[in-house]
C-alpha cells in the first residue's frame, strides 16, 4: 500500500533520486482494537524487512493487534525524509481505523535499532519539516499513542551509533546532533514507551536505552525498560530462532513482557 497513492508530494521531488515509493504492508487482525506501525532496522542503509518486520507483524496478529510494516526511505535520502515517511504512515493508519476496526487512539509505532530511532523520531520530533500537507489523510494526527523501541539508536550526542547518523544526515554538528537525538526531544507530550535492549550489545550500546529511559522519567512519561544480560548480540528481532535471528530463549521473553505491558496500558483487550 503506497503512502501517497500514485503521486509523490512536491516536497520530495528535489530528493527523489531513485524512484522508490514508500509503502506500508498491512497485517490486519479482525477484532483488533490497536494497531502498530513497524519500522525495521538497518542503520538507515538497508532494512531487515523479514525478522524485524514481517515476522514481528505476524507476532502482533497472534496477540490480537493489527500492524503495518513500513518500507521507508533511507540512504541516499537524508533527514527529514524518513521521519516524514513514518509520520505519514501513522496518519494513514489512523485514517484507516474505521475501515479496519481498530481504535483511532490506539495506534503505536515500533522500531528496531535505527528503525527504533525512526520510531522515536516520529514520537518526539515536532512539526512537519516544511512538508506541505497533501490530502485528508494529512489532517490526521501524526503523534503515536505509544512507542516500542527495541535495542534503539537514540543519541547522536553520546554513545552514538555513528554509522546510522552518517547515513541519516550530512550535518552532524553539535547543534544538529542534539536535534537528531531522541532523548533531547522528549517532553511532556511524548507517548508511553516500552524499551528492550541487551546489556552487552556491541553494536548499539545499551546506554542509548538508558538515556531514553532517563529522559522519559524526567518528564514523568509512563515507560517500561527491559535489559538482558547477554553479550555481543544485536539485531535479534523476536530472538525465537527464525533466521537470521538467533535462538536466545532468555531474550525471547521480551515479547511476552511487551504483551503484558500493552495489556496493562489498555492497548490490548
PDB file of C-alpha atoms in Angstrom:
ATOM      1  CA  UNK A   1       0.000   0.000   0.000  1.00  0.00           C
ATOM      2  CA  UNK A   2       1.571   3.291  -1.139  1.00  0.00           C
ATOM      3  CA  UNK A   3       1.841   6.058   1.436  1.00  0.00           C
ATOM      4  CA  UNK A   4       0.808   8.713  -1.078  1.00  0.00           C
ATOM      5  CA  UNK A   5      -1.087   6.794  -3.741  1.00  0.00           C
ATOM      6  CA  UNK A   6       0.384   7.312  -7.199  1.00  0.00           C
ATOM      7  CA  UNK A   7       1.667  10.844  -6.728  1.00  0.00           C
ATOM      8  CA  UNK A   8       4.724  11.885  -4.792  1.00  0.00           C
ATOM      9  CA  UNK A   9       4.285  15.209  -2.953  1.00  0.00           C
ATOM     10  CA  UNK A  10       6.226  18.177  -4.358  1.00  0.00           C
ATOM     11  CA  UNK A  11       8.318  18.288  -1.179  1.00  0.00           C
ATOM     12  CA  UNK A  12      10.009  15.070  -2.248  1.00  0.00           C
ATOM     13  CA  UNK A  13      10.774  15.871  -5.852  1.00  0.00           C
ATOM     14  CA  UNK A  14      14.113  17.530  -5.215  1.00  0.00           C
ATOM     15  CA  UNK A  15      15.281  14.472  -3.257  1.00  0.00           C
ATOM     16  CA  UNK A  16      13.540  11.789  -5.280  1.00  0.00           C
ATOM     17  CA  UNK A  17      16.684  10.077  -6.518  1.00  0.00           C
ATOM     18  CA  UNK A  18      15.806   6.507  -7.417  1.00  0.00           C
ATOM     19  CA  UNK A  19      12.053   6.301  -7.931  1.00  0.00           C
ATOM     20  CA  UNK A  20      11.448   4.345  -4.707  1.00  0.00           C
ATOM     21  CA  UNK A  21       7.925   4.820  -3.361  1.00  0.00           C
ATOM     22  CA  UNK A  22       7.500   4.345   0.415  1.00  0.00           C
ATOM     23  CA  UNK A  23       4.997   1.651   1.288  1.00  0.00           C
ATOM     24  CA  UNK A  24       3.192   0.015   4.182  1.00  0.00           C
ATOM     25  CA  UNK A  25       2.393  -3.695   4.245  1.00  0.00           C
ATOM     26  CA  UNK A  26      -0.868  -4.267   6.168  1.00  0.00           C
ATOM     27  CA  UNK A  27      -1.287  -7.166   8.593  1.00  0.00           C
ATOM     28  CA  UNK A  28      -4.863  -6.705   9.764  1.00  0.00           C
ATOM     29  CA  UNK A  29      -6.260  -8.746  12.635  1.00  0.00           C
ATOM     30  CA  UNK A  30     -10.035  -8.956  12.734  1.00  0.00           C
ATOM     31  CA  UNK A  31     -11.353  -7.661  16.034  1.00  0.00           C
ATOM     32  CA  UNK A  32      -8.120  -5.887  16.972  1.00  0.00           C
ATOM     33  CA  UNK A  33      -8.551  -2.640  18.889  1.00  0.00           C
ATOM     34  CA  UNK A  34      -4.978  -1.397  18.437  1.00  0.00           C
ATOM     35  CA  UNK A  35      -2.504  -1.088  15.589  1.00  0.00           C
ATOM     36  CA  UNK A  36       1.288  -0.783  15.389  1.00  0.00           C
ATOM     37  CA  UNK A  37       3.500   0.706  12.661  1.00  0.00           C
ATOM     38  CA  UNK A  38       6.703  -1.389  12.489  1.00  0.00           C
ATOM     39  CA  UNK A  39       9.990   0.191  11.335  1.00  0.00           C
ATOM     40  CA  UNK A  40      12.669  -2.461  10.593  1.00  0.00           C
ATOM     41  CA  UNK A  41      16.253  -1.534  11.374  1.00  0.00           C
ATOM     42  CA  UNK A  42      19.359  -1.461   9.213  1.00  0.00           C
ATOM     43  CA  UNK A  43      21.422   1.604  10.045  1.00  0.00           C
ATOM     44  CA  UNK A  44      19.499   3.807   7.595  1.00  0.00           C
ATOM     45  CA  UNK A  45      21.336   1.931   4.806  1.00  0.00           C
ATOM     46  CA  UNK A  46      19.084  -1.133   4.448  1.00  0.00           C
ATOM     47  CA  UNK A  47      16.036  -2.683   6.152  1.00  0.00           C
ATOM     48  CA  UNK A  48      15.697  -6.045   7.902  1.00  0.00           C
ATOM     49  CA  UNK A  49      12.192  -6.468   6.498  1.00  0.00           C
ATOM     50  CA  UNK A  50      11.756 -10.109   7.492  1.00  0.00           C
ATOM     51  CA  UNK A  51      12.886 -10.686  11.090  1.00  0.00           C
ATOM     52  CA  UNK A  52      12.358  -7.080  12.218  1.00  0.00           C
ATOM     53  CA  UNK A  53       9.276  -6.500  10.084  1.00  0.00           C
ATOM     54  CA  UNK A  54       7.034  -9.238   8.731  1.00  0.00           C
ATOM     55  CA  UNK A  55       7.787 -11.772  11.468  1.00  0.00           C
ATOM     56  CA  UNK A  56       7.007  -9.137  14.082  1.00  0.00           C
ATOM     57  CA  UNK A  57       3.744  -8.196  12.343  1.00  0.00           C
ATOM     58  CA  UNK A  58       2.722 -11.856  12.446  1.00  0.00           C
ATOM     59  CA  UNK A  59       3.503 -11.922  16.159  1.00  0.00           C
ATOM     60  CA  UNK A  60       1.284  -8.893  16.745  1.00  0.00           C
ATOM     61  CA  UNK A  61      -1.559 -10.582  14.861  1.00  0.00           C
ATOM     62  CA  UNK A  62      -1.121 -13.609  17.159  1.00  0.00           C
ATOM     63  CA  UNK A  63      -1.761 -11.427  20.234  1.00  0.00           C
ATOM     64  CA  UNK A  64      -4.710  -9.587  18.698  1.00  0.00           C
ATOM     65  CA  UNK A  65      -3.043  -6.455  17.303  1.00  0.00           C
ATOM     66  CA  UNK A  66      -3.125  -5.173  13.722  1.00  0.00           C
ATOM     67  CA  UNK A  67       0.131  -3.974  12.167  1.00  0.00           C
ATOM     68  CA  UNK A  68       1.647  -2.185   9.210  1.00  0.00           C
ATOM     69  CA  UNK A  69       5.270  -2.814   8.199  1.00  0.00           C
ATOM     70  CA  UNK A  70       6.803   0.435   6.945  1.00  0.00           C
ATOM     71  CA  UNK A  71       9.098   0.319   3.913  1.00  0.00           C
ATOM     72  CA  UNK A  72      10.549   3.779   4.418  1.00  0.00           C
ATOM     73  CA  UNK A  73      13.160   5.786   2.580  1.00  0.00           C
ATOM     74  CA  UNK A  74      16.779   5.762   3.692  1.00  0.00           C
ATOM     75  CA  UNK A  75      20.248   6.415   2.278  1.00  0.00           C
ATOM     76  CA  UNK A  76      20.751   8.243  -0.102  1.00  0.00           C
ATOM     77  CA  UNK A  77      17.712  10.115   1.233  1.00  0.00           C
ATOM     78  CA  UNK A  78      18.529  12.245   4.245  1.00  0.00           C
ATOM     79  CA  UNK A  79      16.741  13.631   7.277  1.00  0.00           C
ATOM     80  CA  UNK A  80      13.873  14.548   7.433  1.00  0.00           C
ATOM     81  CA  UNK A  81      12.665  12.220   4.637  1.00  0.00           C
ATOM     82  CA  UNK A  82      12.495   9.020   6.793  1.00  0.00           C
ATOM     83  CA  UNK A  83      10.603  10.678   9.653  1.00  0.00           C
ATOM     84  CA  UNK A  84       8.125  12.246   7.225  1.00  0.00           C
ATOM     85  CA  UNK A  85       7.508   8.736   5.884  1.00  0.00           C
ATOM     86  CA  UNK A  86       6.924   7.497   9.442  1.00  0.00           C
ATOM     87  CA  UNK A  87       4.593  10.352  10.343  1.00  0.00           C
ATOM     88  CA  UNK A  88       2.623   9.787   7.137  1.00  0.00           C
ATOM     89  CA  UNK A  89       2.328   6.083   7.994  1.00  0.00           C
ATOM     90  CA  UNK A  90       0.795   6.959  11.369  1.00  0.00           C
ATOM     91  CA  UNK A  91      -1.658   9.321   9.685  1.00  0.00           C
ATOM     92  CA  UNK A  92      -2.533   6.695   7.089  1.00  0.00           C
ATOM     93  CA  UNK A  93      -3.142   4.057   9.775  1.00  0.00           C
ATOM     94  CA  UNK A  94      -5.324   6.491  11.695  1.00  0.00           C
ATOM     95  CA  UNK A  95      -7.337   7.301   8.562  1.00  0.00           C
ATOM     96  CA  UNK A  96      -7.969   3.567   8.019  1.00  0.00           C
ATOM     97  CA  UNK A  97      -9.194   2.899  11.568  1.00  0.00           C
ATOM     98  CA  UNK A  98     -12.849   2.926  10.538  1.00  0.00           C
ATOM     99  CA  UNK A  99     -12.197   0.535   7.663  1.00  0.00           C
ATOM    100  CA  UNK A 100     -10.179  -1.990   9.683  1.00  0.00           C
ATOM    101  CA  UNK A 101     -11.929  -1.681  13.042  1.00  0.00           C
ATOM    102  CA  UNK A 102      -9.139  -0.663  15.435  1.00  0.00           C
ATOM    103  CA  UNK A 103      -9.360   2.453  17.593  1.00  0.00           C
ATOM    104  CA  UNK A 104      -8.006   5.743  16.306  1.00  0.00           C
ATOM    105  CA  UNK A 105      -6.473   6.467  19.692  1.00  0.00           C
ATOM    106  CA  UNK A 106      -4.628   3.128  19.994  1.00  0.00           C
ATOM    107  CA  UNK A 107      -2.074   3.483  17.207  1.00  0.00           C
ATOM    108  CA  UNK A 108       1.570   2.969  18.137  1.00  0.00           C
ATOM    109  CA  UNK A 109       4.912   2.925  16.389  1.00  0.00           C
ATOM    110  CA  UNK A 110       7.706   0.416  16.885  1.00  0.00           C
ATOM    111  CA  UNK A 111      11.246   0.104  15.614  1.00  0.00           C
ATOM    112  CA  UNK A 112      14.439  -1.891  15.880  1.00  0.00           C
ATOM    113  CA  UNK A 113      17.917  -0.325  16.063  1.00  0.00           C
ATOM    114  CA  UNK A 114      17.954   2.569  13.550  1.00  0.00           C
ATOM    115  CA  UNK A 115      14.287   1.776  12.903  1.00  0.00           C
ATOM    116  CA  UNK A 116      13.742   2.483  16.604  1.00  0.00           C
ATOM    117  CA  UNK A 117      15.435   5.842  16.102  1.00  0.00           C
ATOM    118  CA  UNK A 118      12.917   6.468  13.329  1.00  0.00           C
ATOM    119  CA  UNK A 119      10.019   5.379  15.541  1.00  0.00           C
ATOM    120  CA  UNK A 120      11.277   7.563  18.382  1.00  0.00           C
ATOM    121  CA  UNK A 121      11.709  10.479  15.998  1.00  0.00           C
ATOM    122  CA  UNK A 122       8.096  10.147  14.891  1.00  0.00           C
ATOM    123  CA  UNK A 123       7.050  10.162  18.539  1.00  0.00           C
ATOM    124  CA  UNK A 124       9.167  13.088  19.717  1.00  0.00           C
ATOM    125  CA  UNK A 125      10.163  15.353  16.807  1.00  0.00           C
ATOM    126  CA  UNK A 126       7.780  18.276  16.398  1.00  0.00           C
ATOM    127  CA  UNK A 127       6.472  19.839  13.202  1.00  0.00           C
ATOM    128  CA  UNK A 128       6.337  18.686   9.591  1.00  0.00           C
ATOM    129  CA  UNK A 129       9.800  19.839   8.434  1.00  0.00           C
ATOM    130  CA  UNK A 130       8.494  22.055   5.644  1.00  0.00           C
ATOM    131  CA  UNK A 131       6.297  19.333   4.182  1.00  0.00           C
ATOM    132  CA  UNK A 132       3.032  20.783   2.877  1.00  0.00           C
ATOM    133  CA  UNK A 133       0.055  18.686   3.914  1.00  0.00           C
ATOM    134  CA  UNK A 134      -1.372  16.967   0.854  1.00  0.00           C
ATOM    135  CA  UNK A 135      -4.821  15.497   1.487  1.00  0.00           C
ATOM    136  CA  UNK A 136      -7.396  14.453   4.082  1.00  0.00           C
ATOM    137  CA  UNK A 137      -5.030  11.771   5.427  1.00  0.00           C
ATOM    138  CA  UNK A 138      -2.617  14.529   6.417  1.00  0.00           C
ATOM    139  CA  UNK A 139      -5.337  16.098   8.545  1.00  0.00           C
ATOM    140  CA  UNK A 140      -4.970  13.167  10.945  1.00  0.00           C
ATOM    141  CA  UNK A 141      -2.608  13.416  13.906  1.00  0.00           C
ATOM    142  CA  UNK A 142       0.898  12.047  13.354  1.00  0.00           C
ATOM    143  CA  UNK A 143       1.527  11.570  17.097  1.00  0.00           C
ATOM    144  CA  UNK A 144       1.610   7.897  18.065  1.00  0.00           C
ATOM    145  CA  UNK A 145      -0.302   6.789  21.153  1.00  0.00           C
ATOM    146  CA  UNK A 146       2.611   4.590  22.292  1.00  0.00           C
ATOM    147  CA  UNK A 147       6.161   3.704  21.240  1.00  0.00           C
ATOM    148  CA  UNK A 148       8.087   0.433  21.305  1.00  0.00           C
ATOM    149  CA  UNK A 149      11.872   0.835  20.980  1.00  0.00           C
ATOM    150  CA  UNK A 150      13.940  -2.332  20.525  1.00  0.00           C
ATOM    151  CA  UNK A 151      17.734  -2.036  21.014  1.00  0.00           C
ATOM    152  CA  UNK A 152      17.303   1.556  19.825  1.00  0.00           C
ATOM    153  CA  UNK A 153      19.727   4.013  18.305  1.00  0.00           C
ATOM    154  CA  UNK A 154      18.850   7.027  20.452  1.00  0.00           C
ATOM    155  CA  UNK A 155      21.617   9.567  20.891  1.00  0.00           C
ATOM    156  CA  UNK A 156      23.827  11.326  18.379  1.00  0.00           C
ATOM    157  CA  UNK A 157      25.491  13.191  21.249  1.00  0.00           C
ATOM    158  CA  UNK A 158      26.917  10.326  23.316  1.00  0.00           C
ATOM    159  CA  UNK A 159      27.203   6.543  22.895  1.00  0.00           C
ATOM    160  CA  UNK A 160      26.313   7.244  19.288  1.00  0.00           C
ATOM    161  CA  UNK A 161      25.961   4.603  16.580  1.00  0.00           C
ATOM    162  CA  UNK A 162      27.835   6.847  14.193  1.00  0.00           C
ATOM    163  CA  UNK A 163      27.100   4.883  11.036  1.00  0.00           C
ATOM    164  CA  UNK A 164      23.357   5.336  11.375  1.00  0.00           C
ATOM    165  CA  UNK A 165      23.648   9.084  11.809  1.00  0.00           C
ATOM    166  CA  UNK A 166      26.168   9.454   8.969  1.00  0.00           C
ATOM    167  CA  UNK A 167      23.665   7.708   6.700  1.00  0.00           C
ATOM    168  CA  UNK A 168      20.833   9.873   8.004  1.00  0.00           C
ATOM    169  CA  UNK A 169      22.380  13.342   7.883  1.00  0.00           C
ATOM    170  CA  UNK A 170      25.281  15.198   6.285  1.00  0.00           C
ATOM    171  CA  UNK A 171      25.254  17.687   9.158  1.00  0.00           C
ATOM    172  CA  UNK A 172      26.442  16.193  12.435  1.00  0.00           C
ATOM    173  CA  UNK A 173      27.473  19.451  14.050  1.00  0.00           C
ATOM    174  CA  UNK A 174      26.829  19.690  17.796  1.00  0.00           C
ATOM    175  CA  UNK A 175      23.567  21.549  17.177  1.00  0.00           C
ATOM    176  CA  UNK A 176      22.363  19.034  14.583  1.00  0.00           C
ATOM    177  CA  UNK A 177      23.450  16.108  16.778  1.00  0.00           C
ATOM    178  CA  UNK A 178      21.225  17.361  19.590  1.00  0.00           C
ATOM    179  CA  UNK A 179      18.324  17.863  17.184  1.00  0.00           C
ATOM    180  CA  UNK A 180      18.684  14.291  15.881  1.00  0.00           C
ATOM    181  CA  UNK A 181      18.891  12.743  19.369  1.00  0.00           C
ATOM    182  CA  UNK A 182      15.598  11.317  20.585  1.00  0.00           C
ATOM    183  CA  UNK A 183      16.362  11.842  24.268  1.00  0.00           C
ATOM    184  CA  UNK A 184      16.912  15.548  23.592  1.00  0.00           C
ATOM    185  CA  UNK A 185      13.375  15.813  22.152  1.00  0.00           C
ATOM    186  CA  UNK A 186      11.441  14.082  24.932  1.00  0.00           C
ATOM    187  CA  UNK A 187       8.922  16.333  26.657  1.00  0.00           C
ATOM    188  CA  UNK A 188       5.544  16.171  28.403  1.00  0.00           C
ATOM    189  CA  UNK A 189       3.808  15.224  25.129  1.00  0.00           C
ATOM    190  CA  UNK A 190       5.941  12.106  24.497  1.00  0.00           C
ATOM    191  CA  UNK A 191       3.783   8.956  24.431  1.00  0.00           C
ATOM    192  CA  UNK A 192       4.165   5.972  26.798  1.00  0.00           C
ATOM    193  CA  UNK A 193       7.150   3.855  25.790  1.00  0.00           C
ATOM    194  CA  UNK A 194       8.374   0.268  26.037  1.00  0.00           C
ATOM    195  CA  UNK A 195      12.148  -0.311  25.660  1.00  0.00           C
ATOM    196  CA  UNK A 196      14.125  -3.526  25.205  1.00  0.00           C
ATOM    197  CA  UNK A 197      17.914  -3.955  24.888  1.00  0.00           C
ATOM    198  CA  UNK A 198      20.698  -6.456  25.614  1.00  0.00           C
ATOM    199  CA  UNK A 199      23.181  -5.060  28.100  1.00  0.00           C
ATOM    200  CA  UNK A 200      26.215  -6.301  26.173  1.00  0.00           C
ATOM    201  CA  UNK A 201      25.159  -5.077  22.732  1.00  0.00           C
ATOM    202  CA  UNK A 202      28.442  -4.442  20.910  1.00  0.00           C
ATOM    203  CA  UNK A 203      26.808  -2.549  18.039  1.00  0.00           C
ATOM    204  CA  UNK A 204      24.430  -0.078  19.710  1.00  0.00           C
ATOM    205  CA  UNK A 205      25.449   0.464  23.358  1.00  0.00           C
ATOM    206  CA  UNK A 206      22.752  -0.151  25.943  1.00  0.00           C
ATOM    207  CA  UNK A 207      23.394   3.367  27.241  1.00  0.00           C
ATOM    208  CA  UNK A 208      21.154   4.536  24.378  1.00  0.00           C
ATOM    209  CA  UNK A 209      18.178   2.860  26.048  1.00  0.00           C
ATOM    210  CA  UNK A 210      19.246   4.097  29.484  1.00  0.00           C
ATOM    211  CA  UNK A 211      19.462   7.677  28.224  1.00  0.00           C
ATOM    212  CA  UNK A 212      15.968   7.353  26.766  1.00  0.00           C
ATOM    213  CA  UNK A 213      14.590   5.887  29.973  1.00  0.00           C
ATOM    214  CA  UNK A 214      16.165   8.705  31.981  1.00  0.00           C
ATOM    215  CA  UNK A 215      14.601  11.336  29.712  1.00  0.00           C
ATOM    216  CA  UNK A 216      11.186   9.689  29.980  1.00  0.00           C
ATOM    217  CA  UNK A 217      11.488   9.523  33.760  1.00  0.00           C
ATOM    218  CA  UNK A 218      12.475  13.184  33.914  1.00  0.00           C
ATOM    219  CA  UNK A 219       9.211  14.155  32.217  1.00  0.00           C
ATOM    220  CA  UNK A 220       7.139  11.560  34.092  1.00  0.00           C
ATOM    221  CA  UNK A 221       6.216   9.685  30.909  1.00  0.00           C
ATOM    222  CA  UNK A 222       4.996   6.122  31.605  1.00  0.00           C
ATOM    223  CA  UNK A 223       7.655   3.671  30.437  1.00  0.00           C
ATOM    224  CA  UNK A 224       8.956   0.166  30.923  1.00  0.00           C
ATOM    225  CA  UNK A 225      12.505  -0.965  30.157  1.00  0.00           C
ATOM    226  CA  UNK A 226      13.973  -4.478  29.966  1.00  0.00           C
ATOM    227  CA  UNK A 227      17.674  -5.179  29.592  1.00  0.00           C
ATOM    228  CA  UNK A 228      19.010  -8.716  29.199  1.00  0.00           C
ATOM    229  CA  UNK A 229      22.412  -9.832  30.408  1.00  0.00           C
ATOM    230  CA  UNK A 230      23.600 -11.116  27.027  1.00  0.00           C
ATOM    231  CA  UNK A 231      26.925 -10.129  25.477  1.00  0.00           C
ATOM    232  CA  UNK A 232      27.529  -9.345  21.844  1.00  0.00           C
ATOM    233  CA  UNK A 233      24.116  -9.696  20.257  1.00  0.00           C
ATOM    234  CA  UNK A 234      22.366  -7.025  18.215  1.00  0.00           C
ATOM    235  CA  UNK A 235      19.531  -7.290  15.743  1.00  0.00           C
ATOM    236  CA  UNK A 236      17.913 -10.327  17.387  1.00  0.00           C
ATOM    237  CA  UNK A 237      14.350  -9.470  16.420  1.00  0.00           C
ATOM    238  CA  UNK A 238      11.994 -11.789  18.282  1.00  0.00           C
ATOM    239  CA  UNK A 239      15.036 -13.943  19.241  1.00  0.00           C
ATOM    240  CA  UNK A 240      12.953 -17.047  18.580  1.00  0.00           C
ATOM    241  CA  UNK A 241      15.106 -18.919  16.101  1.00  0.00           C
ATOM    242  CA  UNK A 242      13.570 -17.571  12.901  1.00  0.00           C
ATOM    243  CA  UNK A 243      16.578 -16.827  10.707  1.00  0.00           C
ATOM    244  CA  UNK A 244      18.527 -14.580  10.702  1.00  0.00           C
ATOM    245  CA  UNK A 245      17.595 -14.056  14.356  1.00  0.00           C
ATOM    246  CA  UNK A 246      19.438 -16.179  16.891  1.00  0.00           C
ATOM    247  CA  UNK A 247      17.771 -18.561  19.296  1.00  0.00           C
ATOM    248  CA  UNK A 248      18.125 -16.971  22.696  1.00  0.00           C
ATOM    249  CA  UNK A 249      15.444 -18.388  24.969  1.00  0.00           C
ATOM    250  CA  UNK A 250      16.315 -15.930  27.728  1.00  0.00           C
ATOM    251  CA  UNK A 251      15.930 -12.884  25.468  1.00  0.00           C
ATOM    252  CA  UNK A 252      12.861 -14.314  23.762  1.00  0.00           C
ATOM    253  CA  UNK A 253      10.738 -13.403  26.784  1.00  0.00           C
ATOM    254  CA  UNK A 254      10.891  -9.736  25.815  1.00  0.00           C
ATOM    255  CA  UNK A 255       7.874 -10.271  23.557  1.00  0.00           C
ATOM    256  CA  UNK A 256       5.840 -11.614  26.479  1.00  0.00           C
ATOM    257  CA  UNK A 257       6.943  -8.609  28.525  1.00  0.00           C
ATOM    258  CA  UNK A 258       5.709  -6.377  25.720  1.00  0.00           C
ATOM    259  CA  UNK A 259       2.353  -8.150  25.554  1.00  0.00           C
ATOM    260  CA  UNK A 260       1.913  -7.710  29.311  1.00  0.00           C
ATOM    261  CA  UNK A 261       2.783  -4.022  29.037  1.00  0.00           C
ATOM    262  CA  UNK A 262       0.317  -3.460  26.189  1.00  0.00           C
ATOM    263  CA  UNK A 263      -2.403  -5.180  28.205  1.00  0.00           C
ATOM    264  CA  UNK A 264      -1.573  -3.156  31.287  1.00  0.00           C
ATOM    265  CA  UNK A 265      -1.676   0.095  29.300  1.00  0.00           C
ATOM    266  CA  UNK A 266      -5.046  -0.820  27.793  1.00  0.00           C
ATOM    267  CA  UNK A 267      -3.855  -1.293  24.218  1.00  0.00           C
ATOM    268  CA  UNK A 268      -4.893  -4.956  24.101  1.00  0.00           C
ATOM    269  CA  UNK A 269      -8.355  -6.092  25.163  1.00  0.00           C
TER     270      UNK A 269
END
